[in-house]
């Protein structure tokens, strides 16, 4: 099957990126650290040689962000959709030139489909482990959305399945590929703000229990955890990427009114402190009861600081460098390319069968840290040694 010759411009002209009528619109160790990609990728693959992807779950994020990421991809193209909705498959299939459709019952038969190399899991968190392991057993490489899974035990099972299948497993931490954050990491590593002494990272939004993509986020079986699993993980994962080290201890407390009926099953908010071996602290927070949407991080160093607000959005992140002179903003390339860059990086890793920049081990590390936060918060904010 030849590569689909779509470009973002041609799809825009054809209205393919217009909001969908279906309501699916935008609305351990070294491996665990990962490193952001700074450079450009190699030339495009010859026609017909891009890695072929199946998308599992055609929900809000898949349709609004992940699928458009394929339009400009140099190394990835979509060949299949896995969904419980034939209507969505038909609609999106027509828009994006995809004609191989599977559902959750016949999903395992992708093992017999030579037109699928990689599988992208974009399901509610509670389903990540099951579909990741099924895809690995089918012989496919898997990129799964963040957070990796509901528990560290599930993450361990996913990593074991990838090893058994001799396939790659990545977690879709898009920020490692987002140009503004990559630029911030370069500034920090170049010594622009001196030695980092302290980090703050706050992320949250107001969860609406009547909005389907938020509804499952409030159910433990489908969400795994609460705000820290879903949105707080950005502050956790990004600050560890910027610092290039893992904490040796942490403490946490819940920060939501316990009588809010939305938070019967999962935590509505948490504040935490990570302590690094070199004395640096990260003070972070996350919430499902903040308005407006908050995404901000500050890296305070001996010579200046870097403030990012917003820090981890899809398309408008900014860096303000604060030093002895006037504050100045640092621009970066179009953050939208984070989706395309992530797909290209995973495709190249899968082709070479070498670890992705944000591998399963990184996802496991983060779930273990969040589990330690819950343990601390359940015990009155006790310090948990890691
Ligand atoms: P949605 O609810 O919009 O989409 C989830 C999709 O999963 C559904 O549309 C459905 O697709 C499928 N699905 C299968 N079983 C179920 C079930 N029991 N309940 C609900 N949906 C089911 O969620 P999001 O798109 O917001 O999130 C999906 C994943 O993407 C999550 O892992 C989330 O953490 C991640 N995400 C990542 C972001 C990022 O920036 N990296 C941003 C937002 C989300 P179908 O109808 O096709 O079967």
Coordinates of N, CA and C in Angstrom, one line a residue, residues 14-199:
X14 N -9.2 20.6 2.4 CA -10.3 19.7 2.2 C -11.2 19.7 3.4
X15 N -10.9 20.4 4.5 CA -11.7 20.5 5.6 C -11.5 19.3 6.6
X16 N -10.5 18.5 6.3 CA -10.3 17.3 7.1 C -10.0 17.6 8.6
X17 N -9.5 18.8 8.9 CA -9.2 19.1 10.3 C -10.3 19.9 10.9
X18 N -11.4 20.1 10.2 CA -12.5 20.8 10.8 C -13.1 20.0 12.0
X19 N -13.7 20.6 12.9 CA -14.3 19.9 14.1 C -15.2 18.8 13.6
X20 N -15.1 17.6 14.2 CA -15.9 16.5 13.8 C -17.3 16.6 14.4
X21 N -18.3 16.2 13.6 CA -19.7 16.2 14.1 C -19.9 15.3 15.2
X22 N -19.0 14.3 15.4 CA -19.1 13.3 16.4 C -18.7 13.9 17.8
X23 N -18.4 15.1 17.9 CA -18.1 15.7 19.2 C -16.6 15.5 19.6
X24 N -15.9 14.8 18.7 CA -14.5 14.5 19.1 C -13.6 15.6 18.6
X25 N -13.6 16.7 19.3 CA -12.8 17.9 18.9 C -11.8 18.1 20.0
X26 N -11.0 19.2 19.7 CA -10.0 19.5 20.7 C -10.6 19.9 22.1
X27 N -11.2 20.0 22.5 CA -11.7 20.6 23.7 C -10.6 21.1 24.5
X28 N 14.2 3.5 34.9 CA 14.8 3.5 36.1 C 16.2 3.5 35.8
X29 N 16.6 4.4 36.1 CA 17.9 4.7 35.6 C 17.9 5.5 34.4
X30 N 18.9 5.3 33.5 CA 19.0 6.2 32.4 C 17.8 6.1 31.5
X31 N 17.3 5.0 31.3 CA 16.1 4.8 30.5 C 14.9 5.6 31.1
X32 N 14.8 5.6 32.4 CA 13.7 6.3 33.0 C 13.8 7.9 32.9
X33 N 15.1 8.4 32.7 CA 15.2 9.8 32.5 C 14.8 10.2 31.1
X34 N 15.3 9.5 30.2 CA 15.1 9.9 28.8 C 15.8 11.2 28.5
X35 N 15.9 11.6 27.3 CA 16.5 12.9 26.9 C 15.7 13.5 25.8
X36 N 15.4 14.8 25.9 CA 14.6 15.4 24.8 C 15.3 15.4 23.5
X37 N 14.6 15.3 22.4 CA 15.2 15.4 21.1 C 15.4 16.9 20.8
X38 N 16.6 17.2 20.4 CA 16.9 18.6 20.0 C 17.0 18.8 18.5
X39 N 17.5 17.8 17.9 CA 17.8 18.0 16.4 C 16.7 17.6 15.5
X40 N 16.9 17.8 14.3 CA 15.9 17.4 13.3 C 16.1 15.9 12.9
X41 N 15.1 15.4 12.3 CA 15.1 14.0 12.0 C 15.7 13.8 10.6
X42 N 16.0 12.6 10.2 CA 16.6 12.3 8.9 C 15.6 12.6 7.8
X43 N 16.0 12.5 6.6 CA 15.1 12.7 5.5 C 13.9 11.8 5.5
X44 N 12.8 12.1 4.8 CA 11.7 11.2 4.9 C 12.0 9.8 4.3
X45 N 11.3 8.8 4.8 CA 11.5 7.5 4.3 C 11.0 7.5 2.8
X46 N 11.5 6.6 2.0 CA 11.0 6.4 0.6 C 9.5 6.1 0.7
X47 N 8.8 6.4 -0.3 CA 7.3 6.1 -0.3 C 7.1 4.6 -0.1
X48 N 6.2 4.3 0.7 CA 5.9 2.9 1.0 C 6.7 2.3 2.2
X49 N 7.6 3.1 2.7 CA 8.4 2.5 3.8 C 8.2 3.2 5.1
X50 N 7.2 4.1 5.3 CA 6.9 4.6 6.6 C 6.4 3.5 7.5
X51 N 6.6 3.7 8.8 CA 6.0 2.7 9.7 C 4.5 2.8 9.7
X52 N 3.8 1.7 9.8 CA 2.4 1.7 9.7 C 1.7 1.6 11.0
X53 N 0.8 2.4 11.3 CA 0.2 2.6 12.7 C -1.3 2.2 12.7
X54 N -1.6 1.6 13.8 CA -3.0 1.4 14.2 C -3.3 2.3 15.4
X55 N -4.4 3.1 15.3 CA -4.8 3.9 16.4 C -5.9 3.2 17.2
X56 N -5.8 3.0 18.5 CA -6.8 2.3 19.3 C -7.5 3.3 20.2
X57 N -8.8 3.6 19.9 CA -9.6 4.5 20.6 C -9.6 5.9 19.9
X58 N -10.8 6.2 19.3 CA -11.0 7.4 18.6 C -11.7 8.4 19.4
X59 N -11.1 8.8 20.5 CA -11.8 9.8 21.4 C -11.3 11.2 21.1
X60 N -11.5 12.1 22.1 CA -11.2 13.5 22.0 C -9.7 13.8 21.7
X61 N -8.8 13.2 22.4 CA -7.4 13.5 22.2 C -6.9 12.9 20.9
X62 N -7.4 11.7 20.6 CA -7.0 11.0 19.4 C -7.3 11.8 18.1
X63 N -8.6 12.3 18.1 CA -9.1 13.0 16.9 C -8.5 14.4 16.9
X64 N -8.5 15.1 18.0 CA -8.1 16.5 18.0 C -6.6 16.7 17.9
X65 N -5.8 15.8 18.4 CA -4.4 16.1 18.4 C -3.5 15.0 17.8
X66 N -3.7 13.7 18.3 CA -2.8 12.7 17.9 C -2.9 12.3 16.4
X67 N -4.1 12.2 15.9 CA -4.2 11.8 14.5 C -3.7 12.9 13.6
X68 N -4.0 14.2 13.8 CA -3.4 15.2 12.9 C -1.9 15.2 12.9
X69 N -1.3 14.6 14.0 CA 0.2 14.6 14.1 C 0.8 13.7 12.9
X70 N 0.0 12.8 12.4 CA 0.4 12.0 11.3 C 0.6 12.7 9.9
X71 N -0.1 13.9 9.9 CA -0.2 14.6 8.6 C 1.2 15.0 8.1
X72 N 2.0 15.5 8.9 CA 3.3 16.0 8.5 C 4.4 15.0 8.9
X73 N 4.0 13.8 9.4 CA 5.0 12.8 9.8 C 5.9 12.3 8.7
X74 N 7.2 12.2 8.9 CA 8.1 11.7 7.9 C 8.3 10.2 7.9
X75 N 8.0 9.6 9.1 CA 8.3 8.2 9.2 C 7.1 7.4 9.6
X76 N 5.9 8.0 9.8 CA 4.7 7.3 10.3 C 3.5 7.5 9.4
X77 N 2.7 6.5 9.2 CA 1.4 6.7 8.5 C 0.4 5.8 9.2
X78 N -0.9 6.2 9.2 CA -1.9 5.4 9.7 C -2.4 4.4 8.7
X79 N -2.7 3.2 9.2 CA -3.3 2.2 8.3 C -4.5 1.6 8.9
X80 N -4.7 1.7 10.2 CA -5.9 1.0 10.8 C -6.4 1.8 12.0
X81 N -7.7 1.7 12.2 CA -8.4 2.2 13.4 C -9.0 1.1 14.2
X82 N -8.9 1.2 15.5 CA -9.5 0.2 16.4 C -10.5 1.0 17.2
X83 N -11.8 0.7 17.2 CA -12.8 1.5 17.8 C -14.1 0.7 18.1
X84 N -14.9 1.1 19.0 CA -16.2 0.6 19.2 C -17.2 1.3 18.4
X85 N -16.8 2.2 17.6 CA -17.8 3.0 16.8 C -17.5 2.9 15.3
X86 N -18.3 2.1 14.6 CA -18.1 2.1 13.1 C -18.3 3.4 12.5
X87 N -19.2 4.2 13.0 CA -19.4 5.6 12.4 C -18.2 6.4 12.5
X88 N -17.5 6.4 13.6 CA -16.3 7.2 13.7 C -15.2 6.7 12.7
X89 N -15.1 5.3 12.7 CA -14.1 4.7 11.8 C -14.4 5.2 10.3
X90 N -15.7 5.1 9.9 CA -16.0 5.5 8.6 C -15.7 6.9 8.3
X91 N -16.1 7.8 9.2 CA -15.9 9.2 9.0 C -14.4 9.5 9.0
X92 N -13.6 9.1 10.0 CA -12.2 9.4 10.0 C -11.4 8.7 8.9
X93 N -11.9 7.4 8.6 CA -11.3 6.7 7.5 C -11.3 7.5 6.2
X94 N -12.5 8.1 5.9 CA -12.7 8.8 4.7 C -11.8 10.1 4.7
X95 N -11.7 10.7 5.9 CA -10.9 11.9 6.0 C -9.4 11.7 5.9
X96 N -9.0 10.5 6.4 CA -7.5 10.3 6.5 C -7.0 9.2 5.7
X97 N -7.9 8.6 4.8 CA -7.4 7.6 3.9 C -7.1 6.3 4.6
X98 N -7.8 5.9 5.7 CA -7.6 4.7 6.4 C -8.8 3.8 6.2
X99 N -8.5 2.5 5.9 CA -9.6 1.6 5.5 C -9.6 0.3 6.2
X100 N -8.6 0.1 7.1 CA -8.6 -1.2 7.9 C -9.2 -0.9 9.3
X101 N -10.3 -1.6 9.6 CA -11.0 -1.3 10.8 C -11.1 -2.6 11.7
X102 N -10.8 -2.4 13.0 CA -10.9 -3.4 14.0 C -11.8 -2.9 15.2
X103 N -12.4 -3.8 15.9 CA -13.0 -3.4 17.2 C -12.3 -4.1 18.3
X104 N -12.9 -3.9 19.5 CA -12.2 -4.4 20.7 C -12.2 -5.9 20.8
X105 N -13.2 -6.5 20.2 CA -13.4 -8.0 20.2 C -12.4 -8.7 19.3
X106 N -12.3 -8.2 18.1 CA -11.4 -8.8 17.1 C -10.0 -8.2 17.1
X107 N -9.7 -7.4 18.1 CA -8.4 -6.7 18.1 C -7.2 -7.6 18.0
X108 N -7.2 -8.9 18.6 CA -6.1 -9.7 18.5 C -5.7 -10.2 17.1
X109 N -6.7 -10.1 16.2 CA -6.4 -10.5 14.8 C -5.5 -9.5 14.1
X110 N -5.1 -8.4 14.7 CA -4.1 -7.5 14.1 C -2.8 -8.3 13.9
X111 N -2.7 -9.4 14.7 CA -1.4 -10.3 14.6 C -1.3 -10.7 13.1
X112 N -2.4 -10.9 12.4 CA -2.3 -11.4 11.0 C -2.3 -10.3 10.0
X113 N -2.2 -9.0 10.5 CA -2.2 -7.9 9.5 C -0.8 -7.3 9.3
X114 N -0.2 -7.6 8.2 CA 1.1 -7.1 7.9 C 1.2 -5.6 7.7
X115 N 0.0 -5.0 7.6 CA 0.0 -3.5 7.3 C 0.0 -2.8 8.6
X116 N 0.3 -3.4 9.7 CA 0.4 -2.7 11.0 C 1.7 -3.1 11.7
X117 N 2.6 -2.0 11.9 CA 3.8 -2.2 12.6 C 3.8 -1.7 14.1
X118 N 3.0 -0.6 14.3 CA 3.0 0.0 15.6 C 1.6 0.3 16.0
X119 N 1.3 0.2 17.3 CA 0.0 0.4 17.8 C 0.0 1.6 18.8
X120 N -0.9 2.6 18.6 CA -0.9 3.7 19.5 C -2.2 3.6 20.4
X121 N -2.0 3.4 21.7 CA -3.1 3.2 22.6 C -3.6 4.5 23.2
X122 N -4.8 4.9 22.8 CA -5.3 6.2 23.3 C -6.7 6.0 24.0
X123 N -6.7 5.0 24.9 CA -7.9 4.6 25.6 C -7.8 5.2 27.0
X124 N -9.0 5.1 27.7 CA -8.9 5.4 29.2 C -7.8 4.6 29.9
X125 N -7.2 5.2 30.9 CA -6.0 4.6 31.5 C -6.1 3.2 32.0
X126 N -7.3 2.9 32.5 CA -7.6 1.6 33.0 C -7.5 0.5 32.0
X127 N -7.5 0.9 30.7 CA -7.5 -0.1 29.6 C -6.1 -0.2 28.9
X128 N -5.2 0.7 29.3 CA -3.8 0.7 28.7 C -3.1 -0.6 28.8
X129 N -3.1 -1.2 30.0 CA -2.3 -2.4 30.2 C -2.8 -3.5 29.3
X130 N -4.2 -3.7 29.4 CA -4.7 -4.9 28.6 C -4.4 -4.7 27.1
X131 N -4.7 -3.6 26.5 CA -4.5 -3.5 25.1 C -3.1 -3.4 24.7
X132 N -2.2 -2.8 25.6 CA -0.8 -2.8 25.3 C -0.3 -4.3 25.2
X133 N -0.6 -5.1 26.2 CA -0.1 -6.4 26.2 C -0.7 -7.3 25.1
X134 N -2.0 -7.0 24.7 CA -2.5 -7.8 23.6 C -1.8 -7.4 22.3
X135 N -1.5 -6.1 22.1 CA -0.8 -5.7 20.9 C 0.6 -6.2 20.9
X136 N 1.3 -6.2 22.0 CA 2.7 -6.8 22.0 C 2.6 -8.3 21.7
X137 N 1.6 -9.0 22.2 CA 1.5 -10.4 21.9 C 1.2 -10.6 20.5
X138 N 0.6 -9.6 19.8 CA 0.3 -9.7 18.4 C 1.6 -9.4 17.6
X139 N 2.6 -9.1 18.3 CA 3.9 -8.8 17.6 C 4.1 -7.4 17.1
X140 N 3.3 -6.4 17.7 CA 3.4 -5.0 17.3 C 4.2 -4.2 18.3
X141 N 4.8 -3.1 17.9 CA 5.4 -2.2 18.8 C 4.3 -1.3 19.4
X142 N 4.4 -0.8 20.6 CA 3.3 -0.1 21.2 C 3.8 1.2 21.8
X143 N 3.1 2.3 21.4 CA 3.2 3.6 22.1 C 1.9 3.8 22.9
X144 N 1.9 3.9 24.2 CA 0.7 4.1 24.9 C 0.6 5.5 25.5
X145 N -0.6 6.0 25.6 CA -0.7 7.4 26.1 C -0.4 7.4 27.6
X146 N -0.1 8.6 28.1 CA 0.2 8.8 29.5 C -1.1 8.8 30.3
X147 N -1.1 8.6 31.6 CA -0.1 7.8 32.3 C -0.1 6.4 31.8
X148 N 1.0 5.7 32.1 CA 1.3 4.4 31.4 C 0.1 3.4 31.8
X149 N -0.3 3.3 33.0 CA -1.3 2.4 33.4 C -1.8 2.7 34.8
X150 N -2.7 1.9 35.3 CA -3.4 2.2 36.6 C -2.5 1.9 37.8
X151 N -1.6 1.0 37.7 CA -0.7 0.6 38.8 C 0.7 0.3 38.3
X152 N 1.6 0.3 39.3 CA 3.0 -0.1 38.9 C 3.1 -1.5 38.5
X153 N 2.2 -2.4 39.1 CA 2.2 -3.8 38.8 C 1.8 -4.0 37.3
X154 N 0.8 -3.2 36.9 CA 0.4 -3.2 35.4 C 1.6 -2.8 34.6
X155 N 2.3 -1.7 35.0 CA 3.4 -1.2 34.2 C 4.5 -2.3 34.0
X156 N 4.7 -3.0 35.2 CA 5.8 -4.1 35.1 C 5.4 -5.2 34.2
X157 N 4.1 -5.5 34.2 CA 3.6 -6.6 33.3 C 3.7 -6.1 31.8
X158 N 3.5 -4.8 31.5 CA 3.6 -4.3 30.2 C 5.1 -4.4 29.7
X159 N 6.0 -4.0 30.6 CA 7.4 -4.1 30.2 C 7.9 -5.5 30.0
X160 N 7.4 -6.4 30.9 CA 7.7 -7.8 30.7 C 7.2 -8.4 29.4
X161 N 6.0 -7.9 29.0 CA 5.4 -8.4 27.7 C 6.2 -7.8 26.5
X162 N 6.7 -6.6 26.6 CA 7.5 -6.1 25.5 C 8.8 -6.8 25.4
X163 N 9.4 -7.2 26.6 CA 10.7 -7.9 26.5 C 10.4 -9.3 25.9
X164 N 9.3 -10.0 26.3 CA 9.0 -11.3 25.8 C 8.8 -11.3 24.3
X165 N 8.1 -10.2 23.8 CA 7.8 -10.1 22.4 C 8.9 -9.5 21.6
X166 N 10.0 -9.0 22.3 CA 11.1 -8.4 21.6 C 10.6 -7.2 20.7
X167 N 9.7 -6.4 21.3 CA 9.2 -5.2 20.7 C 9.3 -4.0 21.6
X168 N 9.3 -2.8 21.0 CA 9.4 -1.6 21.8 C 8.1 -1.1 22.4
X169 N 8.3 -0.6 23.6 CA 7.2 0.0 24.4 C 7.5 1.4 24.8
X170 N 6.7 2.3 24.4 CA 6.9 3.7 24.8 C 5.7 4.3 25.4
X171 N 6.0 5.4 26.2 CA 4.9 6.1 26.8 C 4.9 7.5 26.1
X172 N 3.7 8.0 25.8 CA 3.5 9.2 24.9 C 3.7 10.4 25.8
X173 N 4.9 10.7 26.3 CA 5.2 11.9 27.0 C 5.6 12.9 25.9
X174 N 4.6 13.6 25.3 CA 4.9 14.5 24.2 C 5.8 15.7 24.5
X175 N 5.9 16.0 25.8 CA 6.6 17.2 26.2 C 8.1 17.0 25.8
X176 N 8.6 15.8 25.8 CA 10.0 15.5 25.5 C 10.3 15.9 24.0
X177 N 9.2 16.1 23.2 CA 9.4 16.4 21.8 C 8.9 17.8 21.5
X178 N 8.4 18.5 22.5 CA 7.8 19.8 22.3 C 8.8 20.9 22.2
X179 N 8.9 21.6 21.1 CA 10.1 22.5 20.9 C 10.3 23.6 22.1
X180 N 9.3 24.1 22.7 CA 9.5 25.1 23.7 C 10.2 24.5 24.9
X181 N 9.7 23.3 25.3 CA 10.3 22.6 26.4 C 11.7 22.1 26.1
X182 N 11.9 21.7 24.9 CA 13.2 21.3 24.5 C 14.2 22.5 24.6
X183 N 13.7 23.6 24.2 CA 14.5 24.9 24.3 C 14.8 25.2 25.8
X184 N 13.8 25.0 26.6 CA 14.0 25.3 28.1 C 15.1 24.4 28.6
X185 N 15.0 23.1 28.2 CA 16.0 22.2 28.7 C 17.4 22.6 28.2
X186 N 17.5 23.0 27.0 CA 18.8 23.5 26.4 C 19.3 24.7 27.2
X187 N 18.4 25.6 27.6 CA 18.8 26.8 28.3 C 19.4 26.4 29.7
X188 N 18.6 25.5 30.4 CA 19.0 25.0 31.7 C 20.4 24.3 31.6
X189 N 20.5 23.4 30.6 CA 21.8 22.6 30.5 C 22.9 23.5 30.1
X190 N 22.7 24.6 29.4 CA 23.8 25.5 29.0 C 24.2 26.4 30.2
X191 N 23.5 26.4 31.3 CA 23.9 27.2 32.5 C 23.3 28.6 32.5
X192 N 22.3 28.8 31.6 CA 21.7 30.2 31.5 C 21.2 30.7 32.8
X193 N 20.7 29.8 33.7 CA 20.1 30.3 35.0 C 21.0 29.7 36.1
X194 N 22.2 29.3 35.8 CA 23.1 28.8 36.9 C 22.6 27.4 37.4
X195 N 22.9 27.1 38.6 CA 22.5 25.9 39.2 C 21.1 26.0 39.7
X196 N 20.2 25.0 39.3 CA 18.8 25.0 39.8 C 18.8 24.7 41.3
X197 N 18.0 25.5 42.0 CA 17.9 25.3 43.5 C 16.5 24.8 43.8
X198 N 15.5 25.3 43.0 CA 14.1 25.0 43.4 C 13.2 25.0 42.2
X199 N 12.2 24.1 42.2 CA 11.3 24.1 41.0 C 9.8 24.1 41.6

